[in-house]
mmCIF file of C-alpha atoms and ligand atoms in Angstrom:
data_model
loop_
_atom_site.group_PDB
_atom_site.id
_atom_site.type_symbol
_atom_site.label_atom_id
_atom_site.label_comp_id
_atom_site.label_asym_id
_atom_site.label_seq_id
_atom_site.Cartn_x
_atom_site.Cartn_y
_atom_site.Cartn_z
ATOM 1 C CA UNK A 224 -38.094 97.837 -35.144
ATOM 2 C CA UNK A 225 -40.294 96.007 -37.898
ATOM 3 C CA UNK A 226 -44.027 96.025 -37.201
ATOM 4 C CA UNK A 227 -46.565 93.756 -39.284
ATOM 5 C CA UNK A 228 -50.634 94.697 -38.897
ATOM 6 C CA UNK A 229 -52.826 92.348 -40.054
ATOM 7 C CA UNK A 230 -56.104 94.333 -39.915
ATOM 8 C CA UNK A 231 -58.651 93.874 -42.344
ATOM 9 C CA UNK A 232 -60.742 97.116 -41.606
ATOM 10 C CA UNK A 233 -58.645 99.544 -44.129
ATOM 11 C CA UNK A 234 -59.515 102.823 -42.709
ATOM 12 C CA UNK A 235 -57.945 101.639 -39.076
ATOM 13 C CA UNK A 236 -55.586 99.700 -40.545
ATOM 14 C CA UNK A 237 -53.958 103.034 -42.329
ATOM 15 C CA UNK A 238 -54.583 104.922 -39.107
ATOM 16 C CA UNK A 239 -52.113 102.225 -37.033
ATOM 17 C CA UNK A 240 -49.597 102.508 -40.248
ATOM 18 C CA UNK A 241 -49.730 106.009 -40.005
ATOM 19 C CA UNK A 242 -49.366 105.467 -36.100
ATOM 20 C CA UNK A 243 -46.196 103.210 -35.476
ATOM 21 C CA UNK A 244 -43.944 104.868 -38.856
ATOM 22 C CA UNK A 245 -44.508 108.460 -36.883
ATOM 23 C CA UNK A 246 -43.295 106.745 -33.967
ATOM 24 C CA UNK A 247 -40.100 105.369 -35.657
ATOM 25 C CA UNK A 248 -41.194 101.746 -36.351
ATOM 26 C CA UNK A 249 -41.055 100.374 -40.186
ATOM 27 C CA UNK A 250 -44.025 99.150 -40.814
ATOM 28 C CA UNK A 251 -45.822 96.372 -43.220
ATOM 29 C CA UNK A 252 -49.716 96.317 -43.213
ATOM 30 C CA UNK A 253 -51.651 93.482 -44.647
ATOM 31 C CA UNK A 254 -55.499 92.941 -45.422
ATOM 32 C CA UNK A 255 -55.575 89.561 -45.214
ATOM 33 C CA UNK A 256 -55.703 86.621 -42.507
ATOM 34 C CA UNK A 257 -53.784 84.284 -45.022
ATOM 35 C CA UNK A 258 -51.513 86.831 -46.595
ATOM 36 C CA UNK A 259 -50.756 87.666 -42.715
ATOM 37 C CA UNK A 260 -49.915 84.727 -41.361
ATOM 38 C CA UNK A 261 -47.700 83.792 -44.946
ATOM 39 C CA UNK A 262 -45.867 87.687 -43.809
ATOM 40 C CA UNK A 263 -45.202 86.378 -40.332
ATOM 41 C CA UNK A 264 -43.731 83.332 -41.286
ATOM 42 C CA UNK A 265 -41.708 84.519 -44.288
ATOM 43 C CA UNK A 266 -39.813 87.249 -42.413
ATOM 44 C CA UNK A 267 -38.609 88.456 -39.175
ATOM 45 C CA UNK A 268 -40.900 91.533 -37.136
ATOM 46 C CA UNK A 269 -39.990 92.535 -33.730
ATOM 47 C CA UNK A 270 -44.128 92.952 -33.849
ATOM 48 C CA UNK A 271 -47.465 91.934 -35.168
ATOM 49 C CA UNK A 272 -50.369 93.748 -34.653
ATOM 50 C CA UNK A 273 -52.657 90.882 -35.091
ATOM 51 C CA UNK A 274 -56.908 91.771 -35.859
ATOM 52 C CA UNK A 275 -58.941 88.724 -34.757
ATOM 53 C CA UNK A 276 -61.914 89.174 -36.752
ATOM 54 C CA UNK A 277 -60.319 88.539 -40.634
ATOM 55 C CA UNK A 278 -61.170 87.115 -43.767
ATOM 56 C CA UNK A 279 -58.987 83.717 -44.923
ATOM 57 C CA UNK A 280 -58.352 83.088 -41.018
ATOM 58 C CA UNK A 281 -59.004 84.709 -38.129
ATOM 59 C CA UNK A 282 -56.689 86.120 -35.679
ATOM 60 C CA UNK A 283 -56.709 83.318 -33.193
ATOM 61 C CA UNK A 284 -55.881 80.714 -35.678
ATOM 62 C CA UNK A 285 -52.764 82.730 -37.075
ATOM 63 C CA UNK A 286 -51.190 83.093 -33.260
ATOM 64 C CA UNK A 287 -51.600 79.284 -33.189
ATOM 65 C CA UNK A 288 -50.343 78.738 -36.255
ATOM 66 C CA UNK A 289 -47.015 81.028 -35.411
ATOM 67 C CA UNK A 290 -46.422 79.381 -32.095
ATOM 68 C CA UNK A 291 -46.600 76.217 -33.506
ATOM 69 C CA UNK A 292 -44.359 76.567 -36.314
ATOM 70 C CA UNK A 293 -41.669 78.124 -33.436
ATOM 71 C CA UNK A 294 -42.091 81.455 -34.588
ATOM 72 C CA UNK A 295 -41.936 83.881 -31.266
ATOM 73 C CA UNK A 296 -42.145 87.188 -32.213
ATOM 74 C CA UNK A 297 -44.526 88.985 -29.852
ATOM 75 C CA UNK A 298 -48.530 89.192 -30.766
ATOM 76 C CA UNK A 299 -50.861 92.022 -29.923
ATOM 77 C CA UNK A 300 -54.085 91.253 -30.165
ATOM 78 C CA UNK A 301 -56.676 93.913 -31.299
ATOM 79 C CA UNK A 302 -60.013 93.337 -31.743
ATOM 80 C CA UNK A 303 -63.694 94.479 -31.367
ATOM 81 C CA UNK A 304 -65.000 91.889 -28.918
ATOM 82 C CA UNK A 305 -64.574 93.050 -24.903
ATOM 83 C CA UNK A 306 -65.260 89.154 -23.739
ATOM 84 C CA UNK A 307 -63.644 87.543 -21.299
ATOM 85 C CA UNK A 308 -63.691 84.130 -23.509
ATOM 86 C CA UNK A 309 -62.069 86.115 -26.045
ATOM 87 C CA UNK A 310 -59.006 87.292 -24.601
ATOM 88 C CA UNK A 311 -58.524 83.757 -22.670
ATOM 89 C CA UNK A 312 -58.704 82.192 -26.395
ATOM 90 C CA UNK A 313 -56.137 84.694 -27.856
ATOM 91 C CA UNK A 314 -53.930 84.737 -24.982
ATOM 92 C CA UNK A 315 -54.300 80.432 -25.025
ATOM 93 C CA UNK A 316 -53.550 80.699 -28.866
ATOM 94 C CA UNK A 317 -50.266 82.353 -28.182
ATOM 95 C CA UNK A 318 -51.167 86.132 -28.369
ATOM 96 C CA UNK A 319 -48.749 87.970 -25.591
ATOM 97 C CA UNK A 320 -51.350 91.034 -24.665
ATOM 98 C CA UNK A 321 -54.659 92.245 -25.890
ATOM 99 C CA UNK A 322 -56.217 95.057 -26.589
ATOM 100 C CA UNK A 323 -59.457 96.153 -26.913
ATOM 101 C CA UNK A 324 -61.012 98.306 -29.982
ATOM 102 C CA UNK A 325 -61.488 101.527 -29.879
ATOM 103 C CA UNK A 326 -58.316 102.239 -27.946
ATOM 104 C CA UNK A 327 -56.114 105.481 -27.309
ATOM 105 C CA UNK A 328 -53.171 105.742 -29.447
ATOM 106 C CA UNK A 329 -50.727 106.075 -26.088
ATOM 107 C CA UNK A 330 -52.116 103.325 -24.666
ATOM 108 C CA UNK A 331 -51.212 101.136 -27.620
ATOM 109 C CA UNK A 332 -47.586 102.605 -27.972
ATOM 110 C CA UNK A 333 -46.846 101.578 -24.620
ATOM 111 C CA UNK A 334 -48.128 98.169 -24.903
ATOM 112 C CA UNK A 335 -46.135 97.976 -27.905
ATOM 113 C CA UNK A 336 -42.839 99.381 -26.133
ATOM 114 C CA UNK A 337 -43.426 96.946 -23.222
ATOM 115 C CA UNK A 338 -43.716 93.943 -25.794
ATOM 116 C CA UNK A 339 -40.725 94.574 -27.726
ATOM 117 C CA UNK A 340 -38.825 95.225 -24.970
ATOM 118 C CA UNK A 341 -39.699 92.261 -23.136
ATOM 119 C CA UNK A 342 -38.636 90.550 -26.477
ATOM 120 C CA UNK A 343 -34.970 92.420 -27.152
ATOM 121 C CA UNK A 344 -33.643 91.913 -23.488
ATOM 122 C CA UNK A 345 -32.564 88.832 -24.391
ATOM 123 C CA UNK A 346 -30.424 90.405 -26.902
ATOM 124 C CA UNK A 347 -27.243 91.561 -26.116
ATOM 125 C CA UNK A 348 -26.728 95.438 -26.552
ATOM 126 C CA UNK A 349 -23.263 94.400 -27.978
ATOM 127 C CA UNK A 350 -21.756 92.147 -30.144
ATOM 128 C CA UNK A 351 -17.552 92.084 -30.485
ATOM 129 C CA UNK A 352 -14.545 90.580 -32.865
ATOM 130 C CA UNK A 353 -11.756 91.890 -33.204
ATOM 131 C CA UNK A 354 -11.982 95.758 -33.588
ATOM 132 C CA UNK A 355 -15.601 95.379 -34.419
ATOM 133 C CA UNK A 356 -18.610 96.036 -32.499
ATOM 134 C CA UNK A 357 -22.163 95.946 -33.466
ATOM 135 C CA UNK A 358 -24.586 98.081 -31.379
ATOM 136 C CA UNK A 359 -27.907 96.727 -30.803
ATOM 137 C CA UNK A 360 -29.940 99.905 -30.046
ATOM 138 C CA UNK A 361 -29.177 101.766 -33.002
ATOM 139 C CA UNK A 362 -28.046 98.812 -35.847
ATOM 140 C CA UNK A 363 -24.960 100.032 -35.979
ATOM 141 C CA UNK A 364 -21.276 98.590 -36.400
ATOM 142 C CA UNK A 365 -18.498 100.864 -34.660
ATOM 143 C CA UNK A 366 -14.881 100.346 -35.450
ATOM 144 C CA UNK A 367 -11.890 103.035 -34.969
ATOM 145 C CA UNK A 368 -14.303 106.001 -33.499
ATOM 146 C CA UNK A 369 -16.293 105.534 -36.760
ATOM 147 C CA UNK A 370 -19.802 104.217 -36.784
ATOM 148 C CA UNK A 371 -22.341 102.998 -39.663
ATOM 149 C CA UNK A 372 -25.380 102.010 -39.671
ATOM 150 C CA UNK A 373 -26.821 99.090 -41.265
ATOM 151 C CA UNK A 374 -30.584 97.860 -42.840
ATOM 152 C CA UNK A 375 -32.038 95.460 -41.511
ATOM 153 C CA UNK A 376 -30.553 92.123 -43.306
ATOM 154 C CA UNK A 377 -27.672 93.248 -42.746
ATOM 155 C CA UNK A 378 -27.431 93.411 -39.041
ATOM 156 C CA UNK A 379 -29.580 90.206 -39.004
ATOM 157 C CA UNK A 380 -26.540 88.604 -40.867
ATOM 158 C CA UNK A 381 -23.717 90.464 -39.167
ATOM 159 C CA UNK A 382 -25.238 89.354 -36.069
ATOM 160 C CA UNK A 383 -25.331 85.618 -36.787
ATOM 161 C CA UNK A 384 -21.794 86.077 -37.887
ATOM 162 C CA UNK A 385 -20.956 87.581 -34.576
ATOM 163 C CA UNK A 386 -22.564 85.338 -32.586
ATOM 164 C CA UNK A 387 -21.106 82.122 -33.978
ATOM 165 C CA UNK A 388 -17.639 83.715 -35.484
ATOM 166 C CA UNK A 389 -15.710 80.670 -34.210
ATOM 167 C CA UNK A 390 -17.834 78.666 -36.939
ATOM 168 C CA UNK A 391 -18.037 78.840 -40.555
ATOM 169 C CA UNK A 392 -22.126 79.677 -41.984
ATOM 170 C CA UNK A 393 -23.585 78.606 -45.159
ATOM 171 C CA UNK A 394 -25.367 80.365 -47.228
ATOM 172 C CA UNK A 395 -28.421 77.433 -46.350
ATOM 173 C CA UNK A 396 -28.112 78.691 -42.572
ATOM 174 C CA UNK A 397 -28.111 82.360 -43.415
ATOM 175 C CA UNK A 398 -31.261 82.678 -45.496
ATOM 176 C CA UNK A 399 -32.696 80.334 -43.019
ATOM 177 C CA UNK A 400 -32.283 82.439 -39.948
ATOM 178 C CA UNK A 401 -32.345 86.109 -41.963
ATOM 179 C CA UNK A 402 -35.369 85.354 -44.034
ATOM 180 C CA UNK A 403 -36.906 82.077 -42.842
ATOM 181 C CA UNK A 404 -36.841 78.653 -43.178
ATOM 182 C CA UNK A 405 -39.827 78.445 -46.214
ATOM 183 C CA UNK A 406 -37.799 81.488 -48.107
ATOM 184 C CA UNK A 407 -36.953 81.076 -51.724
ATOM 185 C CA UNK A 408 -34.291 83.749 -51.131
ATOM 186 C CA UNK A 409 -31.263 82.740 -53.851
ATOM 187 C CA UNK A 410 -27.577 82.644 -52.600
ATOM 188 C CA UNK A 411 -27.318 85.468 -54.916
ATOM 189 C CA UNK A 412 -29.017 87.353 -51.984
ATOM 190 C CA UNK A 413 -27.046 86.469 -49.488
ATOM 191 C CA UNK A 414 -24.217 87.308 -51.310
ATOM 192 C CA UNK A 415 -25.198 90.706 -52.068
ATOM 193 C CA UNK A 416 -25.576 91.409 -48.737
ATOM 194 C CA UNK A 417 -22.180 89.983 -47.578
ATOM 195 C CA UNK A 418 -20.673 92.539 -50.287
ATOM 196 C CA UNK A 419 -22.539 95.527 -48.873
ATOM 197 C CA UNK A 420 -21.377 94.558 -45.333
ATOM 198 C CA UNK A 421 -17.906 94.160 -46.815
ATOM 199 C CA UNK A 422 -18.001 97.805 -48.077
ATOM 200 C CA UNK A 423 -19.069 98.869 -44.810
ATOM 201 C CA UNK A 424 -15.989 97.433 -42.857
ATOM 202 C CA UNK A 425 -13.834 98.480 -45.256
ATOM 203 C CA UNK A 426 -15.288 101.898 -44.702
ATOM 204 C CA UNK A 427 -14.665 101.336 -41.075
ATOM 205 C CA UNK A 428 -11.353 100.225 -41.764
ATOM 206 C CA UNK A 429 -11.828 97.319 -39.443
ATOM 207 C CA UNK A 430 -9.240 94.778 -39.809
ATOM 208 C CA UNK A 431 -12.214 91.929 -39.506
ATOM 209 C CA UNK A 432 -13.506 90.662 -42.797
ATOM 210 C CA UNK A 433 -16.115 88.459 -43.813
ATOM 211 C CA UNK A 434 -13.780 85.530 -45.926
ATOM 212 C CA UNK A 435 -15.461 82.657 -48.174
ATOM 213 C CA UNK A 436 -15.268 79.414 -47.294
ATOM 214 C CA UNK A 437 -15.468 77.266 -50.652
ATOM 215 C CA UNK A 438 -18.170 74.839 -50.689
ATOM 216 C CA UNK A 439 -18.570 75.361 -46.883
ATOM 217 C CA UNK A 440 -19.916 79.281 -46.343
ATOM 218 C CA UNK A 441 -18.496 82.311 -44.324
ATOM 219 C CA UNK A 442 -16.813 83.298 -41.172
ATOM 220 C CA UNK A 443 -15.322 86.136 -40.152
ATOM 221 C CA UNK A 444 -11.698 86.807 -39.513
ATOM 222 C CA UNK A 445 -9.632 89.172 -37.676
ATOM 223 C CA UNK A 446 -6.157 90.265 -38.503
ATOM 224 C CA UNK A 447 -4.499 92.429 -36.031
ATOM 225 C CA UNK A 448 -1.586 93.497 -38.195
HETATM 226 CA CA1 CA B 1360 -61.572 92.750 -38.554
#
């Protein structure tokens, strides 16, 4: 689970870092309304801890901003202000709970637990081709009673190439769905992380592999025997 805080007071800001990685979550923290809201958009968090009160722009700005541009990834709101006109702005701005500075540690772990998993139901808990299956819960592919798991871009690629294995995927639509539309990934990228996937099936020794399409992109393939 990727977290982004966009807090500008650095002394809280560390103590939420310090936080969320203790509790398992990889975390990114940013000082910065603009720098925040260039994060959010750039790559993928299952997260952002979102500070109203910045410098560059303010909290409620950057939700709007996100929502508008498509991006969904849930928003927690922190912020000093108890006002009713507050949260109703930051909830109208696209913000999907609120909390309240100075709060209890727990009481922000939950929220974040109920936020996230609000967001990952959606998501299947399995994905399947062939002798392959990737694992949701733990990023992992599982193949012949053996298991690895994977970083991040890779299961965000492995699962795009699950999801839509009867099609071929270019490079174009991988870099736009793994690291965002704006990105100025190179192919090179992507094709780095297609060879570490391919190590890891052939680890598995899953009889699905990830073939190049010339011109066109990839798809993966199964061959029973
Ligand atoms: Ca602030």
């Amino acid at each position: 689970m990727k977290v982004l805080i966009v807090e500008d007071e650095v002394r809280l800001a560390m103590a939420l870092q310090q936080i969320l990685t203790e509790a398992g979550y990889e975390v990114q923290t940013v000082y910065h309304g603009t720098d925040g809201l260039c994060a959010a958009m750039r790559q993928e968090y299952d997260l952002i801890l979102l500070d109203v009160m910045l410098p560059g722009k303010d909290g409620f700005t950057i939700a709007a901003e996100l929502r508008r541009q498509r991006i969904k990834t849930p928003i927690l709101m922190l912020t000093a202000k108890d006002t009713v006109p507050d949260k109703v702005l930051g909830l109208d701005a696209g913000a999907d709970d609120y909390m309240t500075k100075p709060f209890a540690n727990e009481e922000l772990l939950a929220r974040i637990r109920a936020l996230t998993r609000r967001q990952t139901s959606a998501v299947p808990e399995e994905l399947s081709f062939g002798d392959l299956t990737y694992r949701t819960g733990n990023a992992s592919l599982v193949c012949n009673g053996k298991e690895v798991r994977l970083n991040y871009k890779e299961s965000e690629i492995i699962k795009l190439l699950l999801s839509y294995s009867q099609f071929i995927l270019s490079k174009d639509e991988i870099i736009s769905k793994v690291w965002g539309y704006d990105s100025d990934t190179s192919d090179n990228n992507v094709e780095a992380y297609i060879s570490f996937l391919r190590k890891k099936l052939h680890f598995l020794d899953s009889r699905v592999s990830i073939i190049a399409i010339k011109k066109q992109g990839y798809k993966l393939e199964y061959n029973p025997c």
